[in-house]
PDB file of C-alpha atoms and ligand atoms in Angstrom:
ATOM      1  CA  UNK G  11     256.263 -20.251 224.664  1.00 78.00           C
ATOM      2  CA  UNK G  12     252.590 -20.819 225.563  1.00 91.00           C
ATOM      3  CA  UNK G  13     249.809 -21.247 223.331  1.00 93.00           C
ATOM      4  CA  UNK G  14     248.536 -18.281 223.083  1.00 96.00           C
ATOM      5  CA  UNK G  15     251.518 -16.241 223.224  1.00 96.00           C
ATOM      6  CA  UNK G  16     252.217 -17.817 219.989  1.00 96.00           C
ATOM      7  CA  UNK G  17     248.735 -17.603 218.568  1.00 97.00           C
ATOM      8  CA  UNK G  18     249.175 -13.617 219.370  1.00 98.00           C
ATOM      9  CA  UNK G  19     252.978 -13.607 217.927  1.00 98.00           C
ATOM     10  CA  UNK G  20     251.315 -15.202 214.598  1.00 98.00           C
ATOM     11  CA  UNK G  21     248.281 -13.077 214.362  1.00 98.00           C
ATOM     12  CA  UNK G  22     250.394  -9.766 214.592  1.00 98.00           C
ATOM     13  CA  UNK G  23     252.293 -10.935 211.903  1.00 98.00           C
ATOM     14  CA  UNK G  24     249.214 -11.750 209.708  1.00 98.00           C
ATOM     15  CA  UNK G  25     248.195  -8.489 210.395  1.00 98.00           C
ATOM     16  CA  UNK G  26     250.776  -6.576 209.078  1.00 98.00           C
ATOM     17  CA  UNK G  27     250.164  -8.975 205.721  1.00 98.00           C
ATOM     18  CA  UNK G  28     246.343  -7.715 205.832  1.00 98.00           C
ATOM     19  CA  UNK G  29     246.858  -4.369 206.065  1.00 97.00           C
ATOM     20  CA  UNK G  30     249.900  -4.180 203.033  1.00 97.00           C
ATOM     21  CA  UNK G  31     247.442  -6.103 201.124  1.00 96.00           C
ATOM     22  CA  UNK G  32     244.468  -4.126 202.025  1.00 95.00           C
ATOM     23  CA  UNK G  33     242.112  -6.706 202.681  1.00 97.00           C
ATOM     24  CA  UNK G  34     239.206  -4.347 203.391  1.00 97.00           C
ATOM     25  CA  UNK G  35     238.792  -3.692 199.630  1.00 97.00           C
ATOM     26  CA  UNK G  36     238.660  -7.451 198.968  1.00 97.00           C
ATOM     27  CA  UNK G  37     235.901  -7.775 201.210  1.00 97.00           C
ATOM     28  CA  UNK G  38     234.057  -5.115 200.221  1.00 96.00           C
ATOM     29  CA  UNK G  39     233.899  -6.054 197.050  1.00 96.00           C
ATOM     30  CA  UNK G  40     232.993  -9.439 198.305  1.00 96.00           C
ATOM     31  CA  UNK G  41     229.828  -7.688 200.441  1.00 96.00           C
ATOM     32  CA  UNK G  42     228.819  -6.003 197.059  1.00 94.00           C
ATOM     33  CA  UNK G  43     228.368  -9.055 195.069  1.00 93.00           C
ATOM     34  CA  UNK G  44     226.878 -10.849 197.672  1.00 92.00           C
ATOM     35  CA  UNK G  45     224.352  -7.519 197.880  1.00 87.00           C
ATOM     36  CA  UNK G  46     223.780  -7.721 202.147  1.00 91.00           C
ATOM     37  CA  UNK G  47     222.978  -4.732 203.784  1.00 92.00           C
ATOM     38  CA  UNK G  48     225.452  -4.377 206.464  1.00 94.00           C
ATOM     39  CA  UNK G  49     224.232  -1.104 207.957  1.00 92.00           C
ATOM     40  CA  UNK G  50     220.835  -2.818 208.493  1.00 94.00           C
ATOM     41  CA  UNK G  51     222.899  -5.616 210.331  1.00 95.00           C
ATOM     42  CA  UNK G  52     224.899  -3.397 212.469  1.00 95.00           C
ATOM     43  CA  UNK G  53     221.752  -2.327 214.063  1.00 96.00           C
ATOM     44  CA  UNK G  54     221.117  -5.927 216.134  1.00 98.00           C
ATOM     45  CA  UNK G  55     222.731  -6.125 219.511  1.00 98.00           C
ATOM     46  CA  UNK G  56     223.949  -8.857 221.286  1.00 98.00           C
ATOM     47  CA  UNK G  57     223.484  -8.064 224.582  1.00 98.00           C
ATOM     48  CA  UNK G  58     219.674  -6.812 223.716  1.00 98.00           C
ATOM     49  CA  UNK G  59     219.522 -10.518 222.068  1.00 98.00           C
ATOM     50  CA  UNK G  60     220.708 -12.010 225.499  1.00 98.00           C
ATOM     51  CA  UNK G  61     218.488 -10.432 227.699  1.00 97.00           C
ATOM     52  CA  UNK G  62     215.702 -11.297 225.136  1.00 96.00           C
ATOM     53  CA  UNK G  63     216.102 -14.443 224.763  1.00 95.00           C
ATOM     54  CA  UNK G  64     216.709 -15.269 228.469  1.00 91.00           C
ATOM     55  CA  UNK G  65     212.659 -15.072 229.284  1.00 89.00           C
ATOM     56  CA  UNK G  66     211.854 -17.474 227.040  1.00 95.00           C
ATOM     57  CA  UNK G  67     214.991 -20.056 226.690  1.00 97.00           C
ATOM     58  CA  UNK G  68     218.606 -20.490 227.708  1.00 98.00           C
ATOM     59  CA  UNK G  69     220.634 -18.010 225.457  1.00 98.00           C
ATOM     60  CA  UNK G  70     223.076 -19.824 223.865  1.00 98.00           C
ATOM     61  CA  UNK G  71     225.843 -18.021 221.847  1.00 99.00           C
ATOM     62  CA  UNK G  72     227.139 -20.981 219.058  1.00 98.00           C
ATOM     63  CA  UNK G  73     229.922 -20.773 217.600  1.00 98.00           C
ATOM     64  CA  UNK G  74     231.275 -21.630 214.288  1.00 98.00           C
ATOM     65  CA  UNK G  75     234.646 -23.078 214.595  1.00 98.00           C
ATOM     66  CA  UNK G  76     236.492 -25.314 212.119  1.00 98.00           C
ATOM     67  CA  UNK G  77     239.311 -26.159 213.910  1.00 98.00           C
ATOM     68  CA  UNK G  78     241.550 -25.347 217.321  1.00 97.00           C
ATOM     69  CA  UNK G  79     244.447 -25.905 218.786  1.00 95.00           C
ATOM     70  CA  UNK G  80     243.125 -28.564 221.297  1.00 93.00           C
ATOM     71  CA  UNK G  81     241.022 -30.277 218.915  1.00 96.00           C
ATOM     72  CA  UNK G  82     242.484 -30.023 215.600  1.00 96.00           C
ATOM     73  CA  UNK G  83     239.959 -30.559 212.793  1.00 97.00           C
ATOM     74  CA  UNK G  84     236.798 -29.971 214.484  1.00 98.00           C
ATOM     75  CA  UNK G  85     234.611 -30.074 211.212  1.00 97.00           C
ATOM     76  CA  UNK G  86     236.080 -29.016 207.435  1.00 96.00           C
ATOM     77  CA  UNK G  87     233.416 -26.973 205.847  1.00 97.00           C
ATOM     78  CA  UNK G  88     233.176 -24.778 202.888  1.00 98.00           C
ATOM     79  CA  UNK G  89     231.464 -21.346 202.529  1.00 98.00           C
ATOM     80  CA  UNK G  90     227.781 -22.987 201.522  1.00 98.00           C
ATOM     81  CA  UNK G  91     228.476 -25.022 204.963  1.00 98.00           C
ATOM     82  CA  UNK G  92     228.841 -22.097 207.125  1.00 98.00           C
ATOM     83  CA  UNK G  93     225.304 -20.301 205.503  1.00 98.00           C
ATOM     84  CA  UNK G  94     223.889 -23.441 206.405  1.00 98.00           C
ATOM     85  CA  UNK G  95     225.505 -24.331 209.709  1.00 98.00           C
ATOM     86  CA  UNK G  96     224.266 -20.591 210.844  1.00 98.00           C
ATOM     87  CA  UNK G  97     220.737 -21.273 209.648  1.00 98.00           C
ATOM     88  CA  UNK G  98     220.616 -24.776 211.915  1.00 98.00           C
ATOM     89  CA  UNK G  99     221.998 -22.209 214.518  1.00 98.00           C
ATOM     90  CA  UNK G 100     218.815 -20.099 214.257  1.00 98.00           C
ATOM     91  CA  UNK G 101     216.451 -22.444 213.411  1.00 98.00           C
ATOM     92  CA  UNK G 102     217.767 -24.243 216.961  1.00 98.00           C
ATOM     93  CA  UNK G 103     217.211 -21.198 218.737  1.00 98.00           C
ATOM     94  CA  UNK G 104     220.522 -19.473 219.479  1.00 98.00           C
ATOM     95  CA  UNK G 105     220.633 -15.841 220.674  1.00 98.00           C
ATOM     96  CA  UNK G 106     223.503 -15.214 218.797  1.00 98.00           C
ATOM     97  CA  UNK G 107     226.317 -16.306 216.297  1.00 99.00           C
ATOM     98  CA  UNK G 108     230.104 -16.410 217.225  1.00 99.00           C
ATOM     99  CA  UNK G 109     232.284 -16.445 213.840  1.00 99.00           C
ATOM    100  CA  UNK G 110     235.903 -17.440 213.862  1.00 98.00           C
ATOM    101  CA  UNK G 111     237.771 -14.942 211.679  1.00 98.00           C
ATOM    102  CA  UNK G 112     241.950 -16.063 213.110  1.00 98.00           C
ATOM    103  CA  UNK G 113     242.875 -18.501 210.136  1.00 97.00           C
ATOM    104  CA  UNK G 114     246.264 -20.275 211.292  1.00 97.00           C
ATOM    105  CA  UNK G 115     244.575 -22.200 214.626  1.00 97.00           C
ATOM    106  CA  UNK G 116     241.050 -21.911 214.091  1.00 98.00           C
ATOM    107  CA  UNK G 117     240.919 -22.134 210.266  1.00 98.00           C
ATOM    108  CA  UNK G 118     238.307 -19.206 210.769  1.00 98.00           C
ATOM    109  CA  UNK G 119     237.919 -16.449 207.945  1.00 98.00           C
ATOM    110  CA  UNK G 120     236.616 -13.360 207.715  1.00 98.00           C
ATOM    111  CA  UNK G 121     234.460 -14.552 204.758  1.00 98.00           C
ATOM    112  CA  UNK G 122     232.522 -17.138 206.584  1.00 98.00           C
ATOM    113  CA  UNK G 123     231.689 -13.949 208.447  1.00 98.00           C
ATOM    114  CA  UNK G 124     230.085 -12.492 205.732  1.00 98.00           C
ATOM    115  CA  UNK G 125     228.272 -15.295 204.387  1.00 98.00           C
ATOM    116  CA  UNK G 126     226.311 -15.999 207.740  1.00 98.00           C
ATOM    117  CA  UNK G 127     225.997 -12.434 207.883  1.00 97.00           C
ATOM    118  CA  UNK G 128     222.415 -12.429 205.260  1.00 96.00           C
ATOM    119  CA  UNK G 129     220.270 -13.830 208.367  1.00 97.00           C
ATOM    120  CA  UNK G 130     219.267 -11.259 211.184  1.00 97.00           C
ATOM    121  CA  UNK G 131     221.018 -12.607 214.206  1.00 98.00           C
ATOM    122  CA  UNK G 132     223.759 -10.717 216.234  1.00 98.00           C
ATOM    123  CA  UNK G 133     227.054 -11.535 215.207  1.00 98.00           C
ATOM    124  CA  UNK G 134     230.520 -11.703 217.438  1.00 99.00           C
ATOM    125  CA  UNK G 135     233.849 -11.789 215.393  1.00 99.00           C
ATOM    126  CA  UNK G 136     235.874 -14.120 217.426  1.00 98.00           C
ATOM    127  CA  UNK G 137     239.788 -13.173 216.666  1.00 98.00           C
ATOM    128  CA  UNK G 138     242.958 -12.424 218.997  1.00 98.00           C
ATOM    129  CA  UNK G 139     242.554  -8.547 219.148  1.00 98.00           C
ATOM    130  CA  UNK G 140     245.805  -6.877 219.065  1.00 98.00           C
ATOM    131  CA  UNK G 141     245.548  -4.182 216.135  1.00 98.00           C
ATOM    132  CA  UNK G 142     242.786  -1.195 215.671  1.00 98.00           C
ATOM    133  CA  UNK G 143     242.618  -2.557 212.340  1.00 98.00           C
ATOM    134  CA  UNK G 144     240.648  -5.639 213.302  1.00 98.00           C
ATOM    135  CA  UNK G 145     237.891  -3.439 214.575  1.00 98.00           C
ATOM    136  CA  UNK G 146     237.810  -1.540 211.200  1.00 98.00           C
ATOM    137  CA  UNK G 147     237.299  -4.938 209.650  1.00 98.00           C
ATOM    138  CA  UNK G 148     235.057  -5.948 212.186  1.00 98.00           C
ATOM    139  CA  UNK G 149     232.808  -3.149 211.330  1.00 98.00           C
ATOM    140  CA  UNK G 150     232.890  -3.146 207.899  1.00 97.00           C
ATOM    141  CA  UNK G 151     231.931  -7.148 207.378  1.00 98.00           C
ATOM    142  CA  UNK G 152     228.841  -5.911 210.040  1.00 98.00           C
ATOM    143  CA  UNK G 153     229.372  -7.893 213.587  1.00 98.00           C
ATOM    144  CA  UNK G 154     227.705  -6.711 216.116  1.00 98.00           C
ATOM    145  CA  UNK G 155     230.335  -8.135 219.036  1.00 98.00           C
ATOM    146  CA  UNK G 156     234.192  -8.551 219.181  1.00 98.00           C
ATOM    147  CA  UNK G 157     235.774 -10.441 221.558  1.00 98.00           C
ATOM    148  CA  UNK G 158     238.827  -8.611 223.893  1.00 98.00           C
ATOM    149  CA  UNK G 159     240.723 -10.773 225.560  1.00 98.00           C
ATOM    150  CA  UNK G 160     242.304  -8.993 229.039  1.00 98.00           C
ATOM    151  CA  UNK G 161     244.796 -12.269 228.530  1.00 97.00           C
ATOM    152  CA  UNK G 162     246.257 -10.550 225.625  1.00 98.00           C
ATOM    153  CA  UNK G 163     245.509  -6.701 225.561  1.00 98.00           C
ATOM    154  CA  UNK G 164     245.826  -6.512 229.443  1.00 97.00           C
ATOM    155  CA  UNK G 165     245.819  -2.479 231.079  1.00 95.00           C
ATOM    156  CA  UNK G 166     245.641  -1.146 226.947  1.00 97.00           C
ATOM    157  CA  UNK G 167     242.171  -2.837 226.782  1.00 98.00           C
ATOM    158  CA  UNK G 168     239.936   0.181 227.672  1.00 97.00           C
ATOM    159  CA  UNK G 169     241.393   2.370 224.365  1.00 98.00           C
ATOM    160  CA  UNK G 170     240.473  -1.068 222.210  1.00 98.00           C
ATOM    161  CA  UNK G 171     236.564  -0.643 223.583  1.00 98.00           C
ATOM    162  CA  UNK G 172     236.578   2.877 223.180  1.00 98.00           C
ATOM    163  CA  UNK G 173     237.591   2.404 219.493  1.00 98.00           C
ATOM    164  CA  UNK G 174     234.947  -0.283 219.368  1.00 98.00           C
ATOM    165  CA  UNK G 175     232.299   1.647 220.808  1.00 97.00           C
ATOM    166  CA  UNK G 176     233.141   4.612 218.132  1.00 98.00           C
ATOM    167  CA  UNK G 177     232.360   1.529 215.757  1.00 97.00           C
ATOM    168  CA  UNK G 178     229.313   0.836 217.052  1.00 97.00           C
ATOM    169  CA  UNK G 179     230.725  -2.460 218.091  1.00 98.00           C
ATOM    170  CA  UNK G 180     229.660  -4.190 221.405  1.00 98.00           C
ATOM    171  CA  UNK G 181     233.154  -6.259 223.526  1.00 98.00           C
ATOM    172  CA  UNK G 182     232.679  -9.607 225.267  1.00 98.00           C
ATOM    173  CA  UNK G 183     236.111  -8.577 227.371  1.00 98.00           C
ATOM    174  CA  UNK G 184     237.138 -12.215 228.128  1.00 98.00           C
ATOM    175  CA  UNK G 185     238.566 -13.146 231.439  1.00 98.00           C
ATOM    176  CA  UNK G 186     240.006 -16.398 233.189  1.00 98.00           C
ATOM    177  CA  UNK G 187     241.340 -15.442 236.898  1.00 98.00           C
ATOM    178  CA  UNK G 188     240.473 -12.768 239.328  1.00 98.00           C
ATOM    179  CA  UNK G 189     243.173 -10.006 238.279  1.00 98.00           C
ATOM    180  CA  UNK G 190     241.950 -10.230 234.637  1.00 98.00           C
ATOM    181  CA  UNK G 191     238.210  -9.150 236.142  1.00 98.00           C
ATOM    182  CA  UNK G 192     239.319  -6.316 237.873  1.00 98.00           C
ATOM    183  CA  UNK G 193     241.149  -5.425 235.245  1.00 98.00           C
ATOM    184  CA  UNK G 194     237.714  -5.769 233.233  1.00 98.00           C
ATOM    185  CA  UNK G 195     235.339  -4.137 235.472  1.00 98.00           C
ATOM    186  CA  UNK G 196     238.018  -1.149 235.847  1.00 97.00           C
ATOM    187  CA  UNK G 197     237.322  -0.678 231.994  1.00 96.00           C
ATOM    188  CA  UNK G 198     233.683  -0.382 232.654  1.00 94.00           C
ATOM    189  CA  UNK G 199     232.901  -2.970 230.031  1.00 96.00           C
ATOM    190  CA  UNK G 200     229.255  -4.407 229.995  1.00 98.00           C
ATOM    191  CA  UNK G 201     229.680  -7.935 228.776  1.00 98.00           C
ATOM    192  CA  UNK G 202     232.324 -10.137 230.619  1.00 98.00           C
ATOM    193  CA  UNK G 203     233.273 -13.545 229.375  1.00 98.00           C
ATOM    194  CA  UNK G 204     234.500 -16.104 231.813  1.00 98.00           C
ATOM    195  CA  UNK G 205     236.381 -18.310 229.697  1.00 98.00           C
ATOM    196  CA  UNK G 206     236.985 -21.879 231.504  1.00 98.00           C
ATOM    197  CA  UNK G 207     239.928 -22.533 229.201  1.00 97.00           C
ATOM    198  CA  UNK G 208     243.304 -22.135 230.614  1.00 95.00           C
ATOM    199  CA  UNK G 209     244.572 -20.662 227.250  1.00 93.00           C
ATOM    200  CA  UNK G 210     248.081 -20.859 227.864  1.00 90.00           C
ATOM    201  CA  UNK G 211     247.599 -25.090 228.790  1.00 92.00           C
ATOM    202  CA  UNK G 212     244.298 -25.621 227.276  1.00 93.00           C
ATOM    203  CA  UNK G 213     243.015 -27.325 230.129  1.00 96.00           C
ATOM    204  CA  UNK G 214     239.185 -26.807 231.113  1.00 98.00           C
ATOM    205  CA  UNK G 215     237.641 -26.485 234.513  1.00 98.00           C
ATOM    206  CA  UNK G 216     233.904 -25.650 234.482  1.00 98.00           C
ATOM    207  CA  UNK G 217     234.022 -24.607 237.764  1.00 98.00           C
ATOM    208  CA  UNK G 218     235.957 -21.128 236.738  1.00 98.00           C
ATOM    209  CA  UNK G 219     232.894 -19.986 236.107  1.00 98.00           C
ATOM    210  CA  UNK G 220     231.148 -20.821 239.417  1.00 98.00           C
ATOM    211  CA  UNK G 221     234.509 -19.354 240.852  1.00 98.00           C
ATOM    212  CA  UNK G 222     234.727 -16.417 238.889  1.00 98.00           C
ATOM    213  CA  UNK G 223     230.872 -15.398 238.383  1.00 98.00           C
ATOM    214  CA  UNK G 224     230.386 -13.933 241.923  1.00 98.00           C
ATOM    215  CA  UNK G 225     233.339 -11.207 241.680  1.00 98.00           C
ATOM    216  CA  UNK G 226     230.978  -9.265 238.707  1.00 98.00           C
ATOM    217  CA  UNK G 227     228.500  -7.308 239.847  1.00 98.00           C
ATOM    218  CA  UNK G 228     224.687  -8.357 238.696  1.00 97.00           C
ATOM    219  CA  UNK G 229     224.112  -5.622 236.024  1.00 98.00           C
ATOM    220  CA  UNK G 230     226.747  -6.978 233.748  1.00 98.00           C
ATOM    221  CA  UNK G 231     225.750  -9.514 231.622  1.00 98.00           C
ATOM    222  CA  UNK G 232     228.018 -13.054 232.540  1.00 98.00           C
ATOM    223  CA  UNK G 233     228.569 -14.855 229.920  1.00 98.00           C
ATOM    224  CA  UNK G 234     230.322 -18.359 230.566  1.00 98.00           C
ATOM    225  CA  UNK G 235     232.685 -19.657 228.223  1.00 98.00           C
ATOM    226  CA  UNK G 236     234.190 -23.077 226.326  1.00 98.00           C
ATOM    227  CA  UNK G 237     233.604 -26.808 227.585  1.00 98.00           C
ATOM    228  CA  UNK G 238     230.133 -27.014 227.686  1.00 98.00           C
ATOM    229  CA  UNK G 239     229.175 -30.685 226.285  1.00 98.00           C
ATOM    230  CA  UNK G 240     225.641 -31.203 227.474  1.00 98.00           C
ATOM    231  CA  UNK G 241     222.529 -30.050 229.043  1.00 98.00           C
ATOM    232  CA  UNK G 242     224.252 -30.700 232.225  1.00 98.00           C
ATOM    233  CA  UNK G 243     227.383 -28.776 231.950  1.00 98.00           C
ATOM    234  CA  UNK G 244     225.215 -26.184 230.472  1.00 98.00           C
ATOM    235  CA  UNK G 245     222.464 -26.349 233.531  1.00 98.00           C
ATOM    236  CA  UNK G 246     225.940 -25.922 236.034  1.00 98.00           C
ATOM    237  CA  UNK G 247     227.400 -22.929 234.089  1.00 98.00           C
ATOM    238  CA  UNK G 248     223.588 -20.835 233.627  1.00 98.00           C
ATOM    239  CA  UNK G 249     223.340 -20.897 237.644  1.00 98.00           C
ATOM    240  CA  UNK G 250     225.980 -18.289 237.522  1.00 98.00           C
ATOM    241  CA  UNK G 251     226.084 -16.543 234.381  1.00 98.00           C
ATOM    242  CA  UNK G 252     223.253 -15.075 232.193  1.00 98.00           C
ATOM    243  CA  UNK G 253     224.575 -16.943 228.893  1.00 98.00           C
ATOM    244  CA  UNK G 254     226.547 -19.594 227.774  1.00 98.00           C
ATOM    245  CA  UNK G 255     229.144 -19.658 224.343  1.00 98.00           C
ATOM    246  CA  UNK G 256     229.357 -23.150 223.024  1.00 98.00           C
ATOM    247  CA  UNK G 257     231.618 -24.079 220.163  1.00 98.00           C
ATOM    248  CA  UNK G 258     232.741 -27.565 219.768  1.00 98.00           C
ATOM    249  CA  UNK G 259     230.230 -29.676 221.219  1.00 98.00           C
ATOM    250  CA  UNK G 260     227.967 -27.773 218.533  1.00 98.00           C
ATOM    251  CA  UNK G 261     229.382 -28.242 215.835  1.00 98.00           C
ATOM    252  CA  UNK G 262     230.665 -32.036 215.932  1.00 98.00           C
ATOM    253  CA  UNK G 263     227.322 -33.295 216.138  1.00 98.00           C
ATOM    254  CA  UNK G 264     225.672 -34.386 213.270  1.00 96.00           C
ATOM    255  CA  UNK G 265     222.423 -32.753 213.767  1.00 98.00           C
ATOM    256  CA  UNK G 266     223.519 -28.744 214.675  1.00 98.00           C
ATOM    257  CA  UNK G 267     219.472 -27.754 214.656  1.00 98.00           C
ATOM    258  CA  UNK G 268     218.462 -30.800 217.358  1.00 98.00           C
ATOM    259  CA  UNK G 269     221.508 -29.858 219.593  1.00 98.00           C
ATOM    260  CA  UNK G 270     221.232 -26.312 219.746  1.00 98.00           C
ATOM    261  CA  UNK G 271     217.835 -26.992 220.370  1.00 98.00           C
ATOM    262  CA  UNK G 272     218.160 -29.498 222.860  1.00 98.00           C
ATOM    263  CA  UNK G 273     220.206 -26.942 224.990  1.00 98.00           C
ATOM    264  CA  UNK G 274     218.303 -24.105 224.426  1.00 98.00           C
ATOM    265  CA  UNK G 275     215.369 -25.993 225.615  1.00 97.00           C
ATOM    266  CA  UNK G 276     214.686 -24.414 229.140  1.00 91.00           C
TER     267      UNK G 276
HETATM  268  O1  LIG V 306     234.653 -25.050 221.687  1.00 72.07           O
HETATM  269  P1  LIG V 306     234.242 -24.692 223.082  1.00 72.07           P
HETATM  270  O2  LIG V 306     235.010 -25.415 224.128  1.00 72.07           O
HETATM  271  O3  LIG V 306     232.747 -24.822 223.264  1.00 72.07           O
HETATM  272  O4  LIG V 306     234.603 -23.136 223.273  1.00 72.07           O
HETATM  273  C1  LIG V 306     233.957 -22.105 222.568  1.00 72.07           C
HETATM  274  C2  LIG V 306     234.637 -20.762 222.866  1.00 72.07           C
HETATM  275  O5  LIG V 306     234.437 -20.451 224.205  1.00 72.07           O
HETATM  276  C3  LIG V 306     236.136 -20.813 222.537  1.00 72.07           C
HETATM  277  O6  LIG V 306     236.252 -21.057 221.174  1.00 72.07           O
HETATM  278  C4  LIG V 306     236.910 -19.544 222.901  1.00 72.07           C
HETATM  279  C5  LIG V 306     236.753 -18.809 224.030  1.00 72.07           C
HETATM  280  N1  LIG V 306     237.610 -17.778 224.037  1.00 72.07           N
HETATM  281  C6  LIG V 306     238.358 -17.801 222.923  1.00 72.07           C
HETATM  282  C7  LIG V 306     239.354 -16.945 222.480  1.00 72.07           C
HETATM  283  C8  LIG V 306     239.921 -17.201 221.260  1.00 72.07           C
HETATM  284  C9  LIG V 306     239.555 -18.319 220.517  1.00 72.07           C
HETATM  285  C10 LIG V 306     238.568 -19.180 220.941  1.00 72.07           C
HETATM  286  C11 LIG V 306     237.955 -18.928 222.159  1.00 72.07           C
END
């Protein structure tokens, strides 16, 4: 079995834990004590942030992301870690914040959601999509984005925006070869992810973007995902999309603030 068909398998069976252990009442009552306003939050949009941003710097989505399969332990960090890591984020001058919620690969949570959810920055819950009941979570710990991944929900993606939309919810709809954008742009969806991880080997090749880019028309927003190390690989990847998502690099440096600024540095 490939990677992510047994990231999926896992996650549906989490799911099904979640749901008989109704999780949403845990974290509300983790929201309450922690006294954020979350319909305040659910106001700030990503792809407004994007086109913002993109004037002044390079919009950089960062991403919080303790581990993965290809790296392993990418950095161990506690709840206090994440409120700071996200403030770093800011104060470097991302456009927005992507949060790992899948636990069993990325080590994500939807709690370190939460916690970086106090600053006023657009927020994308980064999980394997697969269950309606993600998006309910999703909109009660306020994101602003969720990722859909055509590599996993394939044709049945259009009813997962839909639902998302009726939640207020923006979709990066990830892609990674030419029948997954058609697929995409079929949908009608507005922000489309190039991802230039093979997610079934885990390989990278930078130049899916460049390959990939051209096939979606201008007035979606491009956003290029995974591999991007430097200023260089993040100079390639902006000639063809309008924003870059940048996980690891990020957050294995020791300074987060001075990196995130370095690359959002025009
Ligand atoms: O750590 P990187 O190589 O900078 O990648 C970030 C992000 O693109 C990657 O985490 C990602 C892209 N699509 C995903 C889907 C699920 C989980 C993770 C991902």
């Amino acid at each position: 079995m490939d990677v992510l068909k047994k990231i999926v398998a896992d996650r549906k069976k989490m799911i099904e834990l979640e749901k008989r252990k109704n999780i949403i009442q845990d974290l509300r009552s983790f929201i309450e004590n922690k006294d954020i306003d979350i319909e305040k939050k659910k106001k700030l949009k990503l792809s407004k942030s994007i086109k913002k941003v993109k004037e002044i710097k390079n919009p950089i989505i960062t991403e919080i992301k303790p581990s993965s399969p290809s790296k392993g332990n990418i950095k161990k960090i506690n709840l206090k870690d994440v409120e700071n890591i996200a403030k770093e984020m800011i104060d470097g001058g991302c456009c927005g914040i992507s949060i790992l919620t899948e636990p069993k690969y990325f080590n994500g949570s939807y709690y370190n959601l939460i916690v970086a959810r106090k600053f006023d920055i657009p927020i994308l819950m980064k999980d394997f999509i697969v269950d309606f009941y993600q998006i309910d979570i999703a909109s009660e710990i306020g994101a602003n984005a969720i990722l859909l991944m055509v590599s996993v929900l394939g044709e049945d993606i259009g009813e997962f925006l839909d639902y998302a939309k009726e939640n207020d919810l923006e979709c990066l709809v990830e892609t990674h070869n030419e029948e997954e954008i058609d697929i995409a742009l079929d949908t009608g969806a507005k922000i489309i992810g190039i991802n230039n991880r093979d997610l079934k080997t885990l390989k990278i090749d930078l130049s899916t973007t460049e390959k990939l880019a051209p096939l979606i028309p201008n007035n979606k927003i491009k956003v290029g995902e995974s591999g991007i190390y430097n200023k260089e690989d993040l100079n390639y990847i902006l000639k063809f999309v309008d924003s870059a998502l940048i996980g690891s690099s990020i957050m294995e440096s020791e300074n987060i603030k001075e990196k995130v600024n370095e690359l959002a540095k025009k």
